Short mmCIF file of C-alpha atoms in Angstrom, two decimals:
data_model
loop_
_atom_site.label_atom_id
_atom_site.label_comp_id
_atom_site.label_asym_id
_atom_site.label_seq_id
_atom_site.Cartn_x
_atom_site.Cartn_y
_atom_site.Cartn_z
CA PHE M 81 -14.93 -4.85 17.08
CA ALA M 82 -12.29 -2.42 16.98
CA GLY M 83 -14.54 0.12 14.76
CA ALA M 84 -17.39 -0.74 17.26
CA TYR M 85 -15.47 0.13 20.34
CA GLY M 86 -13.28 3.05 19.28
CA MET M 87 -9.90 0.84 19.48
CA ALA M 88 -8.10 3.12 17.72
CA ASP M 89 -4.45 0.67 18.34
CA LEU M 90 -6.34 -2.43 17.92
CA MET M 91 -7.94 -0.56 14.39
CA GLU M 92 -4.51 -0.30 13.03
CA LEU M 93 -3.00 -3.80 13.82
CA ALA M 94 -6.15 -4.81 12.19
CA GLU M 95 -5.71 -3.02 9.07
CA ASP M 96 -1.95 -3.74 8.64
CA PHE M 97 -2.92 -6.89 8.61
CA VAL M 98 -4.94 -6.86 5.97
CA LEU M 99 -2.94 -4.88 3.84
CA ARG M 100 0.20 -7.28 4.62
CA ASN M 101 -2.24 -10.28 4.31
CA PHE M 102 -5.08 -8.93 1.35
CA GLN M 103 -4.75 -12.06 -1.46
CA GLU M 104 -5.29 -14.29 1.49
CA ILE M 105 -8.07 -12.51 3.39
CA SER M 106 -10.04 -11.33 0.44
CA ALA M 107 -10.38 -15.79 -0.33
CA THR M 108 -12.09 -16.00 2.96
CA PRO M 109 -16.10 -15.63 3.46
CA LYS M 110 -15.55 -12.88 6.04
CA PHE M 111 -14.00 -10.60 3.53
CA GLN M 112 -17.25 -10.24 1.46
CA ASP M 113 -18.82 -8.12 4.28
CA LEU M 114 -16.46 -5.71 4.10
CA PRO M 115 -17.99 -1.95 3.23
CA ALA M 116 -17.79 -0.41 0.14
CA GLU M 117 -16.06 2.34 1.41
CA LYS M 118 -13.43 0.35 3.56
CA LEU M 119 -12.82 -2.13 0.72
CA LEU M 120 -12.09 0.96 -1.31
CA GLN M 121 -9.55 2.50 1.37
CA PHE M 122 -7.29 -0.85 0.78
CA LEU M 123 -7.40 -0.68 -2.54
CA ARG M 124 -6.21 2.64 -2.69
CA CYS M 125 -3.18 2.14 -0.42
CA ASP M 126 -0.20 2.43 -1.96
CA ALA M 127 1.24 -0.39 0.98
CA LEU M 128 -1.57 -3.32 -0.28
CA SER M 129 1.18 -6.38 -0.20
CA ILE M 130 -0.07 -8.48 -3.01
CA PRO M 131 2.03 -10.86 -5.74
CA SER M 132 0.84 -9.03 -8.07
CA GLU M 133 -2.30 -6.39 -9.43
CA LEU M 134 -4.52 -9.20 -10.38
CA ALA M 135 -4.86 -10.70 -6.85
CA VAL M 136 -6.59 -7.18 -6.21
CA PHE M 137 -9.14 -7.38 -9.62
CA ARG M 138 -9.39 -11.18 -8.50
CA ALA M 139 -10.68 -9.51 -4.90
CA VAL M 140 -12.87 -6.71 -6.31
CA VAL M 141 -14.92 -9.57 -8.85
CA THR M 142 -15.11 -11.68 -5.63
CA TRP M 143 -16.49 -8.64 -3.54
CA VAL M 144 -19.00 -7.63 -6.51
CA GLU M 145 -20.40 -11.45 -7.05
CA ALA M 146 -21.26 -12.19 -3.67
CA ASP M 147 -24.69 -9.33 -4.18
CA PRO M 148 -24.76 -8.53 -7.54
CA THR M 149 -27.47 -6.27 -7.32
CA GLU M 150 -26.29 -4.28 -5.00
CA ARG M 151 -22.50 -4.23 -5.39
CA LEU M 152 -22.76 -3.80 -9.56
CA PRO M 153 -23.10 -0.25 -9.27
CA GLN M 154 -20.33 0.56 -7.38
CA ALA M 155 -17.89 -1.84 -9.20
CA GLU M 156 -16.43 1.02 -11.46
CA GLU M 157 -15.30 3.04 -8.85
CA LEU M 158 -13.68 0.19 -7.10
CA MET M 159 -12.17 -0.57 -9.97
CA ARG M 160 -11.08 2.61 -10.89
CA ALA M 161 -8.40 1.82 -7.72
CA VAL M 162 -7.38 -1.60 -9.63
CA ARG M 163 -3.78 -0.45 -10.75
CA PHE M 164 -4.11 -2.11 -14.05
CA PRO M 165 -0.62 -0.80 -15.69
CA PHE M 166 0.86 -2.76 -12.94
CA MET M 167 -0.27 -5.68 -15.31
CA THR M 168 0.90 -8.24 -17.64
CA PHE M 169 -0.56 -8.65 -21.01
CA ARG M 170 -1.17 -12.28 -19.65
CA GLU M 171 -2.74 -11.42 -16.64
CA PHE M 172 -4.81 -8.57 -18.40
CA ARG M 173 -6.68 -11.30 -20.89
CA GLU M 174 -8.61 -12.50 -17.27
CA VAL M 175 -10.11 -8.45 -17.02
CA ARG M 176 -11.38 -8.86 -20.43
CA ALA M 177 -12.74 -12.61 -19.95
CA VAL M 178 -14.70 -11.13 -16.34
CA ASN M 179 -16.42 -8.11 -17.85
CA LEU M 180 -17.94 -9.61 -20.29
CA SER M 181 -19.59 -12.72 -17.56
CA MET M 182 -20.29 -9.53 -16.17
CA GLU M 183 -22.42 -8.21 -18.42
CA CYS M 184 -23.79 -11.41 -19.25
CA SER M 185 -24.86 -12.27 -15.75
CA GLY M 186 -27.58 -9.31 -15.25
CA ASP M 187 -29.88 -6.40 -16.52
CA ILE M 188 -26.78 -3.69 -15.25
CA GLU M 189 -23.89 -3.49 -17.97
CA VAL M 190 -20.94 -2.54 -16.30
CA GLU M 191 -18.74 -1.26 -18.96
CA LEU M 192 -15.17 -2.50 -16.86
CA TYR M 193 -12.62 -3.41 -19.79
CA LYS M 194 -13.18 0.12 -21.20
CA SER M 195 -11.81 1.48 -18.23
CA ALA M 196 -9.06 -1.00 -17.67
CA LEU M 197 -8.48 -1.12 -21.41
CA LYS M 198 -7.39 2.60 -21.33
CA GLU M 199 -5.38 2.68 -18.50
CA PHE M 200 -3.37 -1.03 -19.41
CA GLY M 201 -2.49 0.32 -22.96
CA PHE M 202 -2.21 4.42 -22.82
CA GLY M 203 -1.49 4.85 -19.06
CA ILE M 204 -3.13 7.76 -18.65
CA SER M 205 -4.13 7.09 -15.62
CA ASP M 206 -2.40 9.03 -12.05
CA CYS M 207 -1.50 5.20 -10.45
CA VAL M 208 1.22 4.36 -13.38
CA ALA M 209 3.49 6.98 -11.97
CA ARG M 210 2.77 5.55 -8.17
CA LYS M 211 3.36 1.99 -7.38
CA ARG M 212 2.81 -0.48 -4.57
CA VAL M 213 5.29 -0.08 -1.26
CA HIS M 214 4.91 -2.80 1.23
CA HIS M 215 7.45 -2.07 4.60
CA PRO M 216 7.63 -5.79 5.95
CA LYS M 217 7.71 -5.45 10.12
CA ASP M 218 10.99 -7.86 9.33
CA ALA M 219 14.02 -5.95 7.55
CA LEU M 220 15.67 -8.68 5.14
CA VAL M 221 19.32 -7.77 5.97
CA LEU M 222 22.47 -8.13 3.79
CA VAL M 223 25.77 -9.03 6.00
CA GLY M 224 29.32 -8.41 4.02
CA GLY M 225 30.05 -10.37 0.64
CA ASP M 226 32.55 -10.67 -1.90
CA GLU M 227 32.96 -9.19 -5.65
CA LEU M 228 34.29 -11.10 -8.47
CA HIS M 229 36.94 -9.27 -10.50
CA PRO M 230 39.59 -10.83 -12.77
CA ASP M 231 42.37 -9.59 -10.70
CA MET M 232 42.57 -10.85 -7.37
CA GLY M 233 44.61 -8.54 -6.23
CA ASN M 234 41.35 -5.80 -6.79
CA ARG M 235 38.97 -7.82 -4.84
CA LEU M 236 37.01 -6.08 -2.10
CA PRO M 237 35.22 -8.15 0.36
CA SER M 238 32.27 -6.30 2.35
CA LYS M 239 32.17 -5.10 5.54
CA GLN M 240 28.74 -3.35 4.93
CA LEU M 241 25.24 -4.28 6.24
CA TRP M 242 22.28 -3.32 3.29
CA PHE M 243 18.92 -4.38 4.95
CA ALA M 244 15.11 -4.42 2.45
CA ASN M 245 13.25 -1.26 3.56
CA SER M 246 10.57 -2.39 1.09
CA LEU M 247 9.50 -4.32 -1.56
CA ARG M 248 7.60 -1.67 -4.59
CA SER M 249 5.24 -3.41 -7.46
CA GLY M 250 5.40 -1.49 -10.62
CA THR M 251 4.24 -1.54 -14.35
CA GLY M 252 3.87 -5.01 -15.44
CA LEU M 253 6.43 -7.77 -13.86
CA VAL M 254 8.26 -4.68 -12.22
CA LYS M 255 9.57 -5.28 -8.62
CA GLU M 256 12.28 -4.05 -6.63
CA ILE M 257 13.78 -4.07 -3.24
CA GLU M 258 14.26 -0.17 -1.42
CA TRP M 259 18.10 -1.31 0.10
CA ARG M 260 19.39 1.24 2.27
CA LEU M 261 22.50 1.13 4.59
CA LEU M 262 23.06 -0.36 7.81
CA GLY M 263 26.33 0.23 9.24
CA GLU M 264 29.64 -1.69 8.67
CA MET M 265 30.93 -5.12 10.87
CA PRO M 266 33.82 -3.88 12.96
CA ASP M 267 37.09 -5.57 12.55
CA GLN M 268 37.75 -7.20 8.99
CA ALA M 269 35.63 -7.38 6.40
CA ARG M 270 34.45 -10.79 5.63
CA PHE M 271 32.88 -13.48 3.32
CA ARG M 272 31.89 -17.33 3.11
CA HIS M 273 30.80 -16.46 7.02
CA GLY M 274 28.33 -17.72 8.98
CA VAL M 275 24.98 -15.73 10.62
CA GLY M 276 21.95 -15.99 12.41
CA VAL M 277 19.42 -13.99 14.94
CA LEU M 278 18.78 -15.33 18.92
CA ASP M 279 16.43 -13.81 20.71
CA GLY M 280 16.57 -10.83 18.29
CA GLN M 281 20.32 -9.69 17.81
CA LEU M 282 22.34 -10.44 14.96
CA TYR M 283 25.25 -13.32 15.29
CA VAL M 284 28.62 -13.12 12.85
CA ALA M 285 31.02 -15.84 12.99
CA GLY M 286 34.43 -16.93 10.93
CA GLY M 287 34.78 -16.68 7.13
CA CYS M 288 37.28 -15.09 5.56
CA HIS M 289 38.67 -12.38 4.57
CA PHE M 290 41.17 -12.90 1.67
CA TYR M 291 42.18 -15.95 -0.43
CA ALA M 292 44.97 -17.24 1.17
CA LYS M 293 45.34 -20.07 3.84
CA THR M 294 46.11 -17.95 6.26
CA ASP M 295 42.81 -15.31 5.26
CA THR M 296 40.27 -18.03 7.39
CA MET M 297 38.78 -16.87 10.56
CA LYS M 298 37.07 -17.47 14.10
CA SER M 299 36.31 -14.45 15.15
CA VAL M 300 32.16 -13.86 16.35
CA TYR M 301 30.38 -10.43 16.08
CA ARG M 302 26.98 -9.87 17.55
CA TYR M 303 25.07 -6.56 16.74
CA ASP M 304 21.56 -5.51 19.39
CA PRO M 305 19.80 -3.38 16.94
CA GLU M 306 17.81 -1.43 19.43
CA ARG M 307 21.42 0.22 20.80
CA ASP M 308 22.92 -0.43 17.64
CA HIS M 309 25.98 -1.66 18.95
CA TRP M 310 28.57 -4.37 18.03
CA LYS M 311 30.25 -6.96 20.73
CA ARG M 312 33.19 -9.22 20.41
CA LEU M 313 32.30 -12.59 21.50
CA ALA M 314 33.97 -15.93 22.86
CA ASP M 315 35.86 -17.01 19.07
CA LEU M 316 34.90 -20.48 17.71
CA HIS M 317 37.19 -23.04 18.40
CA GLU M 318 38.24 -23.95 14.87
CA LEU M 319 38.89 -21.48 11.69
CA ARG M 320 35.73 -22.13 10.13
CA SER M 321 34.70 -20.80 6.49
CA ASN M 322 31.90 -21.86 4.30
CA PHE M 323 29.88 -23.52 6.95
CA THR M 324 27.02 -23.32 8.18
CA LEU M 325 24.95 -21.70 11.05
CA VAL M 326 22.15 -22.71 12.25
CA VAL M 327 20.56 -21.68 15.81
CA SER M 328 18.12 -24.32 17.45
CA GLY M 329 16.71 -24.27 20.85
CA ASP M 330 18.47 -21.67 23.09
CA GLY M 331 22.14 -21.81 21.29
CA LEU M 332 23.93 -21.73 17.14
CA TYR M 333 25.76 -24.45 16.00
CA ALA M 334 28.11 -24.05 13.38
CA VAL M 335 28.68 -26.99 11.24
CA GLY M 336 31.54 -28.08 8.90
CA GLY M 337 33.44 -25.59 6.71
CA ASP M 338 36.30 -25.36 5.58
CA LYS M 339 39.43 -24.65 8.05
CA ASP M 340 41.85 -23.19 4.59
CA ILE M 341 41.17 -23.58 1.21
CA ASN M 342 41.88 -27.38 0.70
CA THR M 343 40.39 -29.09 4.07
CA ASN M 344 36.75 -28.69 5.12
CA LEU M 345 35.68 -30.05 8.89
CA ASP M 346 33.23 -32.54 10.27
CA SER M 347 33.36 -30.40 13.82
CA VAL M 348 30.42 -29.15 15.25
CA GLU M 349 30.20 -26.36 17.52
CA LYS M 350 27.13 -24.79 19.81
CA TYR M 351 27.33 -21.65 21.34
CA SER M 352 25.74 -20.80 24.44
CA PRO M 353 24.99 -17.03 24.83
CA GLU M 354 24.80 -17.57 28.70
CA THR M 355 28.16 -18.08 28.80
CA ASP M 356 29.94 -17.16 25.96
CA SER M 357 31.82 -19.79 25.04
CA TRP M 358 31.92 -22.42 22.32
CA SER M 359 31.76 -26.43 23.08
CA PHE M 360 32.01 -28.73 20.44
CA CYS M 361 29.25 -31.72 19.46
CA HIS M 362 28.76 -34.64 18.27
CA PRO M 363 31.01 -34.23 15.21
CA LEU M 364 29.29 -35.34 11.32
CA ASP M 365 29.97 -38.37 10.31
CA GLN M 366 31.79 -37.06 7.00
CA ALA M 367 33.77 -33.77 6.59
CA LEU M 368 31.59 -31.15 4.98
CA SER M 369 31.42 -27.85 2.90
CA GLY M 370 29.74 -25.37 1.71
CA GLN M 371 26.04 -27.44 2.49
CA ALA M 372 22.86 -26.23 3.38
CA ALA M 373 20.75 -26.32 6.67
CA ALA M 374 17.42 -24.85 8.74
CA VAL M 375 15.57 -25.73 11.27
CA TRP M 376 12.16 -27.57 11.25
CA GLY M 377 10.60 -28.49 14.48
CA GLY M 378 13.80 -28.05 16.60
CA GLU M 379 15.56 -30.06 14.67
CA ILE M 380 18.87 -29.50 11.98
CA PHE M 381 18.50 -30.46 8.69
CA ILE M 382 21.40 -30.40 6.23
CA SER M 383 21.63 -31.01 2.58
CA GLY M 384 24.63 -31.50 0.08
CA GLY M 385 27.70 -29.96 -0.17
CA PHE M 386 31.15 -30.76 -0.36
CA ASN M 387 32.77 -33.94 0.76
CA CYS M 388 36.67 -34.33 1.38
CA LYS M 389 37.45 -34.41 -1.99
CA TYR M 390 35.25 -31.80 -2.96
CA GLU M 391 32.96 -33.20 -5.03
CA CYS M 392 29.09 -32.20 -4.40
CA LEU M 393 26.58 -34.54 -2.69
CA VAL M 394 23.29 -35.33 -3.06
CA SER M 395 22.67 -36.22 0.65
CA MET M 396 19.89 -35.26 3.31
CA PHE M 397 20.38 -35.72 6.72
CA LEU M 398 19.02 -35.11 10.35
CA TYR M 399 21.51 -33.36 12.81
CA HIS M 400 21.52 -34.18 16.17
CA PRO M 401 24.30 -32.75 18.68
CA LYS M 402 24.71 -35.63 20.83
CA ARG M 403 24.12 -38.43 18.63
CA GLY M 404 24.67 -37.47 14.82
CA THR M 405 23.83 -37.75 11.93
CA THR M 406 20.54 -39.69 10.11
CA TYR M 407 20.55 -39.72 6.79
CA LEU M 408 17.10 -39.24 4.92
CA ALA M 409 16.08 -39.25 1.24
CA GLU M 410 18.29 -37.64 -1.31
CA MET M 411 18.25 -35.16 -3.35
CA THR M 412 17.70 -35.99 -7.11
CA HIS M 413 20.27 -34.04 -8.21
CA ASP M 414 23.78 -33.28 -6.45
CA ARG M 415 24.43 -29.41 -5.16
CA ALA M 416 27.02 -27.51 -2.84
CA GLN M 417 27.25 -23.58 -2.71
CA HIS M 418 23.70 -23.23 -2.80
CA CYS M 419 20.50 -22.21 -0.30
CA MET M 420 17.72 -24.09 1.72
CA GLU M 421 15.10 -23.01 3.34
CA SER M 422 12.16 -24.15 5.55
CA LEU M 423 8.52 -22.60 4.44
CA LYS M 424 5.35 -23.97 5.07
CA ASN M 425 6.43 -27.20 6.38
CA ARG M 426 9.07 -27.60 3.81
CA PHE M 427 12.25 -27.10 2.68
CA TYR M 428 13.30 -25.72 -0.56
CA VAL M 429 16.15 -26.02 -2.01
CA ALA M 430 17.38 -23.67 -4.33
CA GLY M 431 21.17 -22.70 -6.26
CA GLY M 432 24.79 -24.10 -6.04
CA VAL M 433 27.04 -25.67 -8.46
CA CYS M 434 26.74 -29.96 -9.41
CA ASN M 435 29.39 -32.11 -10.56
CA LEU M 436 30.37 -32.23 -14.16
CA ARG M 437 33.00 -34.81 -15.05
CA LYS M 438 36.24 -33.14 -13.27
CA TYR M 439 34.59 -29.29 -13.12
CA TYR M 440 31.91 -27.37 -11.88
CA THR M 441 29.06 -26.16 -13.06
CA ASP M 442 25.39 -24.33 -12.27
CA GLN M 443 22.39 -26.08 -10.96
CA LEU M 444 19.08 -24.47 -12.19
CA VAL M 445 17.22 -27.23 -11.03
CA CYS M 446 15.17 -26.97 -7.41
CA GLU M 447 13.86 -29.02 -4.99
CA MET M 448 11.65 -29.29 -2.62
CA TYR M 449 11.63 -31.63 0.67
CA ASN M 450 8.86 -33.00 2.03
CA PRO M 451 10.29 -33.64 5.89
CA VAL M 452 7.13 -36.19 6.51
CA ARG M 453 6.98 -38.30 4.46
CA ASP M 454 11.12 -37.58 3.43
CA THR M 455 10.16 -37.47 0.02
CA TRP M 456 12.08 -34.29 -2.62
CA THR M 457 9.62 -32.86 -5.26
CA VAL M 458 11.12 -30.75 -8.43
CA PHE M 459 10.20 -27.48 -8.41
CA THR M 460 10.42 -24.37 -10.96
CA PRO M 461 14.03 -23.81 -12.32
CA LEU M 462 15.47 -20.77 -10.98
CA PRO M 463 15.98 -18.39 -14.33
CA ILE M 464 19.66 -17.57 -13.88
CA PRO M 465 22.36 -19.53 -11.83
CA HIS M 466 22.71 -18.55 -7.95
CA VAL M 467 26.02 -19.70 -6.24
CA GLY M 468 27.13 -18.83 -3.12
CA ALA M 469 24.08 -16.91 -2.59
CA ALA M 470 22.19 -15.78 0.38
CA SER M 471 18.78 -16.96 0.73
CA ALA M 472 15.80 -15.76 3.39
CA VAL M 473 12.59 -16.60 3.90
CA LEU M 474 10.05 -13.22 4.23
CA GLU M 475 6.36 -13.35 4.08
CA GLU M 476 6.11 -17.03 2.73
CA ARG M 477 7.70 -16.07 -0.09
CA LEU M 478 11.59 -17.21 -0.60
CA TYR M 479 14.16 -14.96 -1.68
CA ILE M 480 17.78 -15.84 -3.65
CA LEU M 481 19.96 -13.05 -3.07
CA GLY M 482 23.22 -12.43 -5.40
CA GLY M 483 25.72 -15.55 -6.09
CA TYR M 484 27.50 -16.07 -9.25
CA CYS M 485 27.58 -18.23 -12.41
CA GLN M 486 30.21 -21.10 -12.65
CA GLU M 487 30.18 -21.30 -16.10
CA ASP M 488 31.30 -17.14 -17.32
CA TYR M 489 31.76 -16.20 -13.26
CA SER M 490 30.08 -13.53 -13.54
CA GLU M 491 28.32 -12.15 -10.57
CA ALA M 492 24.15 -12.60 -10.00
CA ARG M 493 23.46 -8.92 -9.49
CA LEU M 494 19.83 -9.67 -9.01
CA THR M 495 17.23 -10.99 -6.40
CA HIS M 496 14.86 -13.89 -7.35
CA ARG M 497 11.50 -14.61 -5.07
CA TYR M 498 9.29 -17.58 -5.46
CA ASP M 499 6.05 -17.78 -4.65
CA PRO M 500 4.87 -21.02 -3.68
CA VAL M 501 1.40 -20.29 -4.65
CA THR M 502 2.14 -18.92 -8.18
CA GLN M 503 5.26 -21.78 -8.42
CA ARG M 504 6.63 -18.69 -9.79
CA TRP M 505 9.95 -17.15 -9.54
CA GLU M 506 10.05 -12.65 -9.86
CA SER M 507 12.81 -10.65 -10.66
CA MET M 508 12.89 -8.60 -7.63
CA GLY M 509 15.60 -6.24 -8.99
CA LYS M 510 19.71 -5.65 -8.47
CA MET M 511 21.20 -5.35 -5.26
CA PRO M 512 23.89 -3.43 -3.65
CA GLY M 513 27.34 -4.00 -3.15
CA PRO M 514 29.41 -6.97 -2.90
CA VAL M 515 27.45 -10.14 -3.90
CA THR M 516 28.87 -13.67 -3.92
CA ASP M 517 29.00 -15.32 -0.88
CA ILE M 518 27.02 -12.86 1.28
CA ARG M 519 24.90 -14.25 4.19
CA ALA M 520 21.00 -12.93 4.54
CA CYS M 521 18.80 -13.04 7.90
CA LEU M 522 15.53 -11.73 8.74
CA LEU M 523 16.57 -9.29 11.73
CA HIS M 524 13.67 -6.89 13.51
CA LEU M 525 14.89 -3.11 13.30
CA PRO M 526 13.45 -0.48 15.25
CA GLU M 527 11.99 2.69 13.53
CA HIS M 528 15.07 4.85 14.11
CA ILE M 529 16.83 2.76 12.62
CA ARG M 530 15.06 2.26 9.83
CA LYS M 531 14.90 6.34 9.80
#
């Protein structure tokens, strides 16, 4: 439609949509109607966003098999646009199987496998030096954090904000995020704080700037990405660290947390942007810290965390600002300092610590909650521990960022991404700056800031 009527802006939007959602679009019947020239244009584009290069290969096969007689002669040129060196050995086995079926399906033989093997095995194609580079519309932003150091005096909490400028896919399993510095928070550095995005603006509240009893904070700031400007807002009523800050409706809710090293809170506060004020809501039915929270259908769900004895919990409950706590089905594993995100009408819970007699140990088991059926299901465990990590959902994939390992107290300086379609965790490379007790969110950044 855009092409027929010469609507350049609509064409740009449509092409960008195809590039960002290529795997899903390639599974639709309409995809098979694409002209070969247009398909080739998409395949050659570095901005093609796919979980692996195998998805590109499968798309070409689907397109060819829709009309083998007419399209087999075009298959070789299309296959040259597939970046076979980006595949793993396991993925490449499928290329051989498909090639054989093509050779046996008709009178025309298409020797795809030899050329693909040449590129895959010897890397002589110019696509080896190139990467699939995707620029998400919303930027994944990291805020603050701490770094582990055996000498407490040499620890250096962070004031920095970083954003993911692009997602890059390379040879084999190599995937990485290109991180860029966004700026610094005003006031003191902080970790174990809360972050939230409301009406396109970033809110940063509470946290710690170090480890003494007097180092817990209640200051709140708002960042406007359009003007690249920070504003000091009204303070929280209570000092809070290791709490959750969630956006629901027209406000932000600061839930639980620690007010000092050994005392956690049952209080909840709501922030109103219109009046720049915090007001207390119905308290939790027990003091909590290190819990995780997510919003679905306008309602706030809270999982796990530490109770007043600092034991890890298995609880899952619905919190209402006026009615308080309604308990739901419990998780199968206890955890605190973990992540929980809403994705495709499910809650994905990952990371954190769990109880081990008088001590804590890393929780690698991951669980998925169905809010309609009130049931839990275990899914693929994390490849490494992520305690005190940040999390976000970007383009229908779950990101777990940073944290540390409880067993040896080492930093988890990697980002891992979970794809519900493949049910697989992928390493997305190393992170910048301090990585423990950081926070993450999605924020739309104007082009002048990205550049």
